[in-house]
PDB file of C-alpha atoms in Angstrom:
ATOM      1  CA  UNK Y  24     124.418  93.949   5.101  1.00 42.00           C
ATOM      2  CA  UNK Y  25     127.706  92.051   5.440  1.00 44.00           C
ATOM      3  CA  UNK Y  26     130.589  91.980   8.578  1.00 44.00           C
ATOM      4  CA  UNK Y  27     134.137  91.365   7.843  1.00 44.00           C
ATOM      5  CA  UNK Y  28     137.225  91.387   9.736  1.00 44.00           C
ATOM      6  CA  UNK Y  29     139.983  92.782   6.805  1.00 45.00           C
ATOM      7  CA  UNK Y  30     142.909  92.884   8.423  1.00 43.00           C
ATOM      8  CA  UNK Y  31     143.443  95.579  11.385  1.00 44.00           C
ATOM      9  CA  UNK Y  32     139.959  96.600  10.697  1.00 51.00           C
ATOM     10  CA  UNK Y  33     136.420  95.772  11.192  1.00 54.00           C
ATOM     11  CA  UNK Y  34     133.898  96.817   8.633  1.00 55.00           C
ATOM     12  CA  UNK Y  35     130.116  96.330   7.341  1.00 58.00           C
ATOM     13  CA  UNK Y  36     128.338  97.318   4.984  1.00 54.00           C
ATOM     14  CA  UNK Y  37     125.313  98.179   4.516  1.00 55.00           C
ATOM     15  CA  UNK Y  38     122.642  98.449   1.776  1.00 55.00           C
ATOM     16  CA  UNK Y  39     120.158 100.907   1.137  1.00 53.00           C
ATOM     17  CA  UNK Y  40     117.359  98.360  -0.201  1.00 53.00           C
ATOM     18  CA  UNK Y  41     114.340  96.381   1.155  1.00 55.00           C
ATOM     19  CA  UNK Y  42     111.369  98.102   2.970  1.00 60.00           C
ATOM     20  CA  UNK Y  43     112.028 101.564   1.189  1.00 68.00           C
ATOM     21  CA  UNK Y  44     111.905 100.650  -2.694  1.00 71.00           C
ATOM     22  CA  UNK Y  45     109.269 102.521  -4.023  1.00 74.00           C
ATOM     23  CA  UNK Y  46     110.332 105.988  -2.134  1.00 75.00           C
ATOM     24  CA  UNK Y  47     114.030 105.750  -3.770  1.00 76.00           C
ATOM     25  CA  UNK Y  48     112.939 104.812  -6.916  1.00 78.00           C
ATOM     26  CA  UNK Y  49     111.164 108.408  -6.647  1.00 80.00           C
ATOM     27  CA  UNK Y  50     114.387 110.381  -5.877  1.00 85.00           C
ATOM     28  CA  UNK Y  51     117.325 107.852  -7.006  1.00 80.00           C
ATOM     29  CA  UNK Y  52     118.265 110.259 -10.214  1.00 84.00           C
ATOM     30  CA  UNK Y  53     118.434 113.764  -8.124  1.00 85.00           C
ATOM     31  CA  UNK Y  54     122.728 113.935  -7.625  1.00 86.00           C
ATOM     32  CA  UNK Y  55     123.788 113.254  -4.023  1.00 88.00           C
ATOM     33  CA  UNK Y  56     120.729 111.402  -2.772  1.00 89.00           C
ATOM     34  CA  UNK Y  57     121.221 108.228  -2.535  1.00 87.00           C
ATOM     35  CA  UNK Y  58     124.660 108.881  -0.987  1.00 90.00           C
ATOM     36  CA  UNK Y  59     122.869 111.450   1.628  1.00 91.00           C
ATOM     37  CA  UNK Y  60     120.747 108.478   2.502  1.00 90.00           C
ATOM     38  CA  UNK Y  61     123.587 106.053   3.015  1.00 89.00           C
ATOM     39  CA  UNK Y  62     125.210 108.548   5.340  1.00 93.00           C
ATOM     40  CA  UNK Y  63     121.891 108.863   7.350  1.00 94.00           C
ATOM     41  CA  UNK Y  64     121.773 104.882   7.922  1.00 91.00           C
ATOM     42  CA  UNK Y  65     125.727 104.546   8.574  1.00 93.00           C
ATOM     43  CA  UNK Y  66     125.026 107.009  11.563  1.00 96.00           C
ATOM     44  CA  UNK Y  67     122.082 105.791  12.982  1.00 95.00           C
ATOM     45  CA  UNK Y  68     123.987 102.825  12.893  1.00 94.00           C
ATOM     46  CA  UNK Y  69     127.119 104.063  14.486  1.00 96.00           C
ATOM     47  CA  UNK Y  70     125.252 106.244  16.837  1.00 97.00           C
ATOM     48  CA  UNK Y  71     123.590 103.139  18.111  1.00 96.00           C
ATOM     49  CA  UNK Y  72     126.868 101.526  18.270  1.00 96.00           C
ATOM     50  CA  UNK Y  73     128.346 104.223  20.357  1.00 97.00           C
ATOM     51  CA  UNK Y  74     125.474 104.004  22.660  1.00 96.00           C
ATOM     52  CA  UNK Y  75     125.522  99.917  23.296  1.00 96.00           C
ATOM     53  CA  UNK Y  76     128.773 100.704  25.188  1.00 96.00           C
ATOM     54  CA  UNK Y  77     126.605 102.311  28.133  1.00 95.00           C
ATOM     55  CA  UNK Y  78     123.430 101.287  27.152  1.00 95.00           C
ATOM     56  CA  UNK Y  79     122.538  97.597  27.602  1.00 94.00           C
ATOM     57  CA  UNK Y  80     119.239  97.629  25.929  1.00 94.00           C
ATOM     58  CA  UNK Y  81     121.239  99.229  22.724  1.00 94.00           C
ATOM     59  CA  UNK Y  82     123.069  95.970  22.532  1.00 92.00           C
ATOM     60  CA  UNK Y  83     122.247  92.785  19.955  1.00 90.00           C
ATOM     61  CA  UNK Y  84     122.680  90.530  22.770  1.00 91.00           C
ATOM     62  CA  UNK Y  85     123.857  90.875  26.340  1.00 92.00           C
ATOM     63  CA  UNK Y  86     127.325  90.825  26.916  1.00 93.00           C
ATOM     64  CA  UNK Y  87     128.804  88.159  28.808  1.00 93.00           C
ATOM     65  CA  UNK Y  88     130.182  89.154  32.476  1.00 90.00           C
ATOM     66  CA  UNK Y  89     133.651  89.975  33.005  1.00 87.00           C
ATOM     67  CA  UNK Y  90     135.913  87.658  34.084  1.00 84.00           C
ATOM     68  CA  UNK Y  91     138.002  89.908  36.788  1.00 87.00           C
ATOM     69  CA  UNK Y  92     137.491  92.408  39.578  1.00 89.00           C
ATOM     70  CA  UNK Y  93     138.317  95.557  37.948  1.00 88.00           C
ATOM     71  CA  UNK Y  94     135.993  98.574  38.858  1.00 87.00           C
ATOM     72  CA  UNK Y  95     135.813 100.491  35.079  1.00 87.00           C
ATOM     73  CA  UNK Y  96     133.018  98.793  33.015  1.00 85.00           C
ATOM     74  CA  UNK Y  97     133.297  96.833  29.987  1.00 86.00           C
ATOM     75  CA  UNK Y  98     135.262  97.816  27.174  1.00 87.00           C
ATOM     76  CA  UNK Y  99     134.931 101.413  28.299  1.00 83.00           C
ATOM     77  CA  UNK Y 100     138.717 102.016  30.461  1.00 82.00           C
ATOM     78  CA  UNK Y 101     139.927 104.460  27.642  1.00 89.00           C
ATOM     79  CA  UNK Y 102     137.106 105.008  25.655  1.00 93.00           C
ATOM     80  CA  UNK Y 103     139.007 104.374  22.363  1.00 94.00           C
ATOM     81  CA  UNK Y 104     137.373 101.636  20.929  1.00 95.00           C
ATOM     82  CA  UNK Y 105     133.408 103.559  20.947  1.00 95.00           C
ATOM     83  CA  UNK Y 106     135.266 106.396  20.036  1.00 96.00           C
ATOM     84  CA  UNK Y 107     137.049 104.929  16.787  1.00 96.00           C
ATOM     85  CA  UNK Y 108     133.817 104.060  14.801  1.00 96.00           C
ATOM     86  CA  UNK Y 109     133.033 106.006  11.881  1.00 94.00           C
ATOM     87  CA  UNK Y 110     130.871 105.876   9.201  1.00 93.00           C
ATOM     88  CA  UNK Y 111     131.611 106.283   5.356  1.00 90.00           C
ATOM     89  CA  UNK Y 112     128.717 106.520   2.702  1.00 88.00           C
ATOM     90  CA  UNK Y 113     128.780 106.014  -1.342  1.00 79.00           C
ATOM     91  CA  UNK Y 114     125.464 106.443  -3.672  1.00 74.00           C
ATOM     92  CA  UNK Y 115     125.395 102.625  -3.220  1.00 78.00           C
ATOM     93  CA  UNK Y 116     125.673 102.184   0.252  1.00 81.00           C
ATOM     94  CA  UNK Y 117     127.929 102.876   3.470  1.00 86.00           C
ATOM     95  CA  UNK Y 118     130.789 101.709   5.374  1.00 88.00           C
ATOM     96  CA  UNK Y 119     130.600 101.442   9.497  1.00 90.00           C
ATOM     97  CA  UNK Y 120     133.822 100.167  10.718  1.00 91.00           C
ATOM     98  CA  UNK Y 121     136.860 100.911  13.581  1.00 93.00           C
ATOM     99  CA  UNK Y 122     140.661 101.058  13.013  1.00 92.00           C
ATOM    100  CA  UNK Y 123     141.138  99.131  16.230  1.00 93.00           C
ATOM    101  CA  UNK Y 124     142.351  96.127  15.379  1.00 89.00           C
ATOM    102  CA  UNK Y 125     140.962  94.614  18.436  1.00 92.00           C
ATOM    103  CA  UNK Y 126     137.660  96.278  17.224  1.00 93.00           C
ATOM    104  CA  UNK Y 127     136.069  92.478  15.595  1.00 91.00           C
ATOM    105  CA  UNK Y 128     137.303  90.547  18.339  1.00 92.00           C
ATOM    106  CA  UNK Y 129     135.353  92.202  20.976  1.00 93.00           C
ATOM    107  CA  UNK Y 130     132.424  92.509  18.345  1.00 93.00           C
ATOM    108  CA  UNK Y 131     132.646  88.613  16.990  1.00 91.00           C
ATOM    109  CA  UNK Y 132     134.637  86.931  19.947  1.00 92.00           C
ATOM    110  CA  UNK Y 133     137.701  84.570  19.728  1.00 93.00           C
ATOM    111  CA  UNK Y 134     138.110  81.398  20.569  1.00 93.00           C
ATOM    112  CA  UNK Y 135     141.564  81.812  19.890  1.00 94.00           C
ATOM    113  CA  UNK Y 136     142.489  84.341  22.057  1.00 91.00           C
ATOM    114  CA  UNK Y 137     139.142  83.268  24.543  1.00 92.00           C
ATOM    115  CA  UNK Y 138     137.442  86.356  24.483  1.00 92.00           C
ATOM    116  CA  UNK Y 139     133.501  86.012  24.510  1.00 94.00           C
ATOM    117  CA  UNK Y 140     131.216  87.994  21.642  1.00 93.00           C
ATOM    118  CA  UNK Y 141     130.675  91.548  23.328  1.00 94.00           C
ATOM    119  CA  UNK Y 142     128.719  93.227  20.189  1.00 94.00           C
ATOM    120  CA  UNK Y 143     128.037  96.498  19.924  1.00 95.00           C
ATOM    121  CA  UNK Y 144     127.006  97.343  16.443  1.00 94.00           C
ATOM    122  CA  UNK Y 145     123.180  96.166  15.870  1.00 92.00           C
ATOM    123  CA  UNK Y 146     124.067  92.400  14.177  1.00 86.00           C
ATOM    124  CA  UNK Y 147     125.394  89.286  14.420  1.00 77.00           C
ATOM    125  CA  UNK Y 148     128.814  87.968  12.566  1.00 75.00           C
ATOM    126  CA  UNK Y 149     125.522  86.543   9.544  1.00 78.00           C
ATOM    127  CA  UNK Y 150     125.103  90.088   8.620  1.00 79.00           C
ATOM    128  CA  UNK Y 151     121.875  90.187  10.017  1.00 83.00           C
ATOM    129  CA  UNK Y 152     121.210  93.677  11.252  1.00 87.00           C
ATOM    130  CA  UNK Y 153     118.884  93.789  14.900  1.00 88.00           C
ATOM    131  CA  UNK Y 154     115.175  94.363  14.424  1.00 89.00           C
ATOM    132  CA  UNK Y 155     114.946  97.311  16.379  1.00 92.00           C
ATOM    133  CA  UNK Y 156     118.237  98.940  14.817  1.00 92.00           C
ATOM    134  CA  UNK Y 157     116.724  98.015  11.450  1.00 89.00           C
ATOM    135  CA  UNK Y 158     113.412  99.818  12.294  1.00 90.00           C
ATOM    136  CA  UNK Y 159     115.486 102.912  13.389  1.00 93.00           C
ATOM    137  CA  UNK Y 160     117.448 102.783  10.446  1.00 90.00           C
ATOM    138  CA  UNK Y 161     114.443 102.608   8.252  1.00 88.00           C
ATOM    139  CA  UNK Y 162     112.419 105.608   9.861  1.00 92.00           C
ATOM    140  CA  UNK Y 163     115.459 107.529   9.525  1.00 93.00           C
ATOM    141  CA  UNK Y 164     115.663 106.956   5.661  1.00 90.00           C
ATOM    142  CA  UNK Y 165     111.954 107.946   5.329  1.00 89.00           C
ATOM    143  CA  UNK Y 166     112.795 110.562   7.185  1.00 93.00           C
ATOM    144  CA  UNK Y 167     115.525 111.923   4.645  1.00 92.00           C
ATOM    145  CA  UNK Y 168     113.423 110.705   1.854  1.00 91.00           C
ATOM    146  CA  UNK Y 169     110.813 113.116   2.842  1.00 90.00           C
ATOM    147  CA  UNK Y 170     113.604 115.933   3.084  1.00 90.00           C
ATOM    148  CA  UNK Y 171     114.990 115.052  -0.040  1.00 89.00           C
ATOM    149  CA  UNK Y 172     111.373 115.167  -1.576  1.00 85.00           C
ATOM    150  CA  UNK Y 173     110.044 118.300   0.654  1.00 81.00           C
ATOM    151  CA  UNK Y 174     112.577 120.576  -1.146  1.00 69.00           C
ATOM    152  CA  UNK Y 175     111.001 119.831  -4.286  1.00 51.00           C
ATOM    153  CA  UNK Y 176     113.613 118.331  -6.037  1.00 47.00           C
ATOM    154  CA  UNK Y 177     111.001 115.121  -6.959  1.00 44.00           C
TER     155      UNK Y 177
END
Protein backbone atom coordinates (compact mmCIF):
# COMPACT_ATOMS: atom_id res chain seq x y z
CA UNK A 1 0.00 0.00 0.00
CA UNK A 2 1.47 3.44 -0.74
CA UNK A 3 0.18 7.34 0.39
CA UNK A 4 0.88 10.23 -1.76
CA UNK A 5 -0.01 13.74 -1.77
CA UNK A 6 -0.27 14.53 -5.95
CA UNK A 7 -1.12 17.76 -6.12
CA UNK A 8 -4.78 18.91 -4.86
CA UNK A 9 -5.30 15.35 -4.02
CA UNK A 10 -4.58 12.69 -1.60
CA UNK A 11 -4.43 9.13 -2.75
CA UNK A 12 -3.31 5.39 -1.77
CA UNK A 13 -3.22 2.58 -3.11
CA UNK A 14 -3.70 -0.45 -2.27
CA UNK A 15 -2.76 -4.04 -3.25
CA UNK A 16 -4.66 -7.04 -3.32
CA UNK A 17 -1.68 -9.47 -2.20
CA UNK A 18 -0.26 -11.04 1.02
CA UNK A 19 -2.42 -13.22 3.40
CA UNK A 20 -4.93 -14.22 0.53
CA UNK A 21 -2.57 -15.83 -2.25
CA UNK A 22 -3.66 -19.13 -2.62
CA UNK A 23 -7.63 -18.17 -2.73
CA UNK A 24 -6.93 -15.62 -5.81
CA UNK A 25 -4.79 -17.74 -7.51
CA UNK A 26 -8.13 -19.99 -7.56
CA UNK A 27 -10.38 -17.30 -9.17
CA UNK A 28 -7.74 -14.67 -10.72
CA UNK A 29 -8.74 -15.82 -14.55
CA UNK A 30 -12.79 -15.55 -14.07
CA UNK A 31 -13.33 -11.64 -15.84
CA UNK A 32 -14.16 -8.98 -13.24
CA UNK A 33 -12.81 -10.66 -10.12
CA UNK A 34 -10.00 -9.40 -9.16
CA UNK A 35 -11.36 -5.89 -9.82
CA UNK A 36 -14.67 -6.87 -7.64
CA UNK A 37 -12.18 -7.65 -4.94
CA UNK A 38 -10.28 -4.41 -5.15
CA UNK A 39 -13.55 -2.54 -4.87
CA UNK A 40 -14.48 -4.61 -1.71
CA UNK A 41 -11.04 -3.55 0.09
CA UNK A 42 -11.16 0.25 -1.23
CA UNK A 43 -14.56 0.39 0.74
CA UNK A 44 -13.87 -1.26 3.73
CA UNK A 45 -11.19 1.03 3.67
CA UNK A 46 -13.09 4.17 3.01
CA UNK A 47 -15.93 3.09 5.13
CA UNK A 48 -13.50 2.92 7.98
CA UNK A 49 -12.22 6.20 7.00
CA UNK A 50 -15.58 7.79 7.09
CA UNK A 51 -16.16 6.36 10.45
CA UNK A 52 -12.65 7.62 12.24
CA UNK A 53 -14.25 11.09 11.91
CA UNK A 54 -16.79 10.14 14.85
CA UNK A 55 -15.32 7.19 15.96
CA UNK A 56 -12.07 7.46 17.94
CA UNK A 57 -11.30 3.85 18.21
CA UNK A 58 -11.61 3.81 14.12
CA UNK A 59 -8.61 6.05 14.10
CA UNK A 60 -4.64 4.93 13.45
CA UNK A 61 -3.69 7.06 16.23
CA UNK A 62 -5.45 9.58 18.42
CA UNK A 63 -5.78 12.86 17.19
CA UNK A 64 -4.13 15.58 18.84
CA UNK A 65 -6.54 18.17 20.80
CA UNK A 66 -7.66 21.23 19.25
CA UNK A 67 -6.04 24.20 19.74
CA UNK A 68 -9.26 26.69 20.17
CA UNK A 69 -12.63 26.90 21.88
CA UNK A 70 -14.92 26.18 19.15
CA UNK A 71 -17.95 23.88 20.07
CA UNK A 72 -18.23 21.61 16.49
CA UNK A 73 -15.74 18.67 16.75
CA UNK A 74 -12.76 18.02 14.79
CA UNK A 75 -12.65 18.26 11.23
CA UNK A 76 -16.39 17.65 11.15
CA UNK A 77 -17.95 21.75 10.83
CA UNK A 78 -19.15 21.00 7.17
CA UNK A 79 -18.75 17.55 6.79
CA UNK A 80 -16.97 17.89 3.39
CA UNK A 81 -13.82 16.47 3.92
CA UNK A 82 -15.42 12.60 5.28
CA UNK A 83 -17.75 13.16 2.71
CA UNK A 84 -15.21 13.61 -0.32
CA UNK A 85 -13.50 10.13 -0.05
CA UNK A 86 -14.11 7.71 -2.64
CA UNK A 87 -12.85 4.68 -3.70
CA UNK A 88 -11.75 3.54 -7.30
CA UNK A 89 -10.81 -0.20 -8.09
CA UNK A 90 -8.76 -1.81 -11.23
CA UNK A 91 -8.10 -5.82 -11.61
CA UNK A 92 -4.77 -4.80 -9.98
CA UNK A 93 -5.73 -2.93 -7.17
CA UNK A 94 -7.72 0.29 -5.91
CA UNK A 95 -7.52 3.88 -5.42
CA UNK A 96 -8.88 5.59 -1.91
CA UNK A 97 -8.32 9.22 -2.10
CA UNK A 98 -10.26 12.95 -1.53
CA UNK A 99 -10.33 15.96 -3.92
CA UNK A 100 -9.84 18.24 -0.94
CA UNK A 101 -6.80 19.60 -1.26
CA UNK A 102 -6.54 20.09 2.38
CA UNK A 103 -7.46 16.31 2.50
CA UNK A 104 -3.26 15.08 3.19
CA UNK A 105 -2.61 17.80 5.41
CA UNK A 106 -5.07 16.89 7.98
CA UNK A 107 -4.20 13.12 7.20
CA UNK A 108 -0.10 13.60 7.24
CA UNK A 109 0.21 17.02 9.19
CA UNK A 110 2.33 20.12 8.25
CA UNK A 111 4.90 21.57 9.74
CA UNK A 112 4.63 24.18 7.35
CA UNK A 113 1.42 25.36 7.84
CA UNK A 114 1.58 23.79 11.84
CA UNK A 115 -1.16 21.59 11.65
CA UNK A 116 -0.68 18.26 13.73
CA UNK A 117 -1.29 14.56 11.91
CA UNK A 118 -5.19 14.02 12.40
CA UNK A 119 -5.42 10.55 10.29
CA UNK A 120 -8.30 9.09 9.37
CA UNK A 121 -7.67 6.47 6.80
CA UNK A 122 -6.19 3.17 8.60
CA UNK A 123 -2.11 4.05 8.00
CA UNK A 124 0.60 6.02 8.54
CA UNK A 125 2.39 8.47 5.77
CA UNK A 126 5.02 4.61 5.42
CA UNK A 127 2.14 3.03 3.74
CA UNK A 128 1.65 0.82 6.43
CA UNK A 129 -2.02 -0.01 6.64
CA UNK A 130 -3.44 -0.45 10.71
CA UNK A 131 -3.62 -4.01 11.97
CA UNK A 132 -7.09 -4.02 12.72
CA UNK A 133 -8.12 -2.22 9.31
CA UNK A 134 -5.89 -4.81 7.63
CA UNK A 135 -7.73 -7.72 9.38
CA UNK A 136 -11.09 -6.15 8.25
CA UNK A 137 -9.91 -5.71 4.94
CA UNK A 138 -8.76 -9.25 4.71
CA UNK A 139 -12.06 -10.98 6.05
CA UNK A 140 -13.83 -8.93 3.66
CA UNK A 141 -11.80 -10.32 0.62
CA UNK A 142 -12.42 -13.92 1.87
CA UNK A 143 -15.59 -12.96 2.12
CA UNK A 144 -15.96 -12.03 -1.72
CA UNK A 145 -13.66 -14.80 -2.55
CA UNK A 146 -16.15 -17.18 -1.23
CA UNK A 147 -18.96 -15.30 -3.32
CA UNK A 148 -16.98 -15.27 -6.25
CA UNK A 149 -16.33 -19.11 -5.73
CA UNK A 150 -20.03 -20.00 -4.28
CA UNK A 151 -21.53 -19.12 -7.71
CA UNK A 152 -19.55 -21.70 -9.23
CA UNK A 153 -17.59 -19.86 -11.46
CA UNK A 154 -14.17 -21.80 -9.88
Amino acid sequence: MGLAAAGPRMRAEVSIRDGISAELERIQDIPGALTTLAMIAAQVLVERAVGAFTRTNLRPSPWPERKDDKPHPLLQLSKALSQSLTAQAESNGAIIGSDRPYAAVHQLGSTKKNIPARPFFAFDADGTIDPAADRLVQAALRAGIAQIIGRGAV
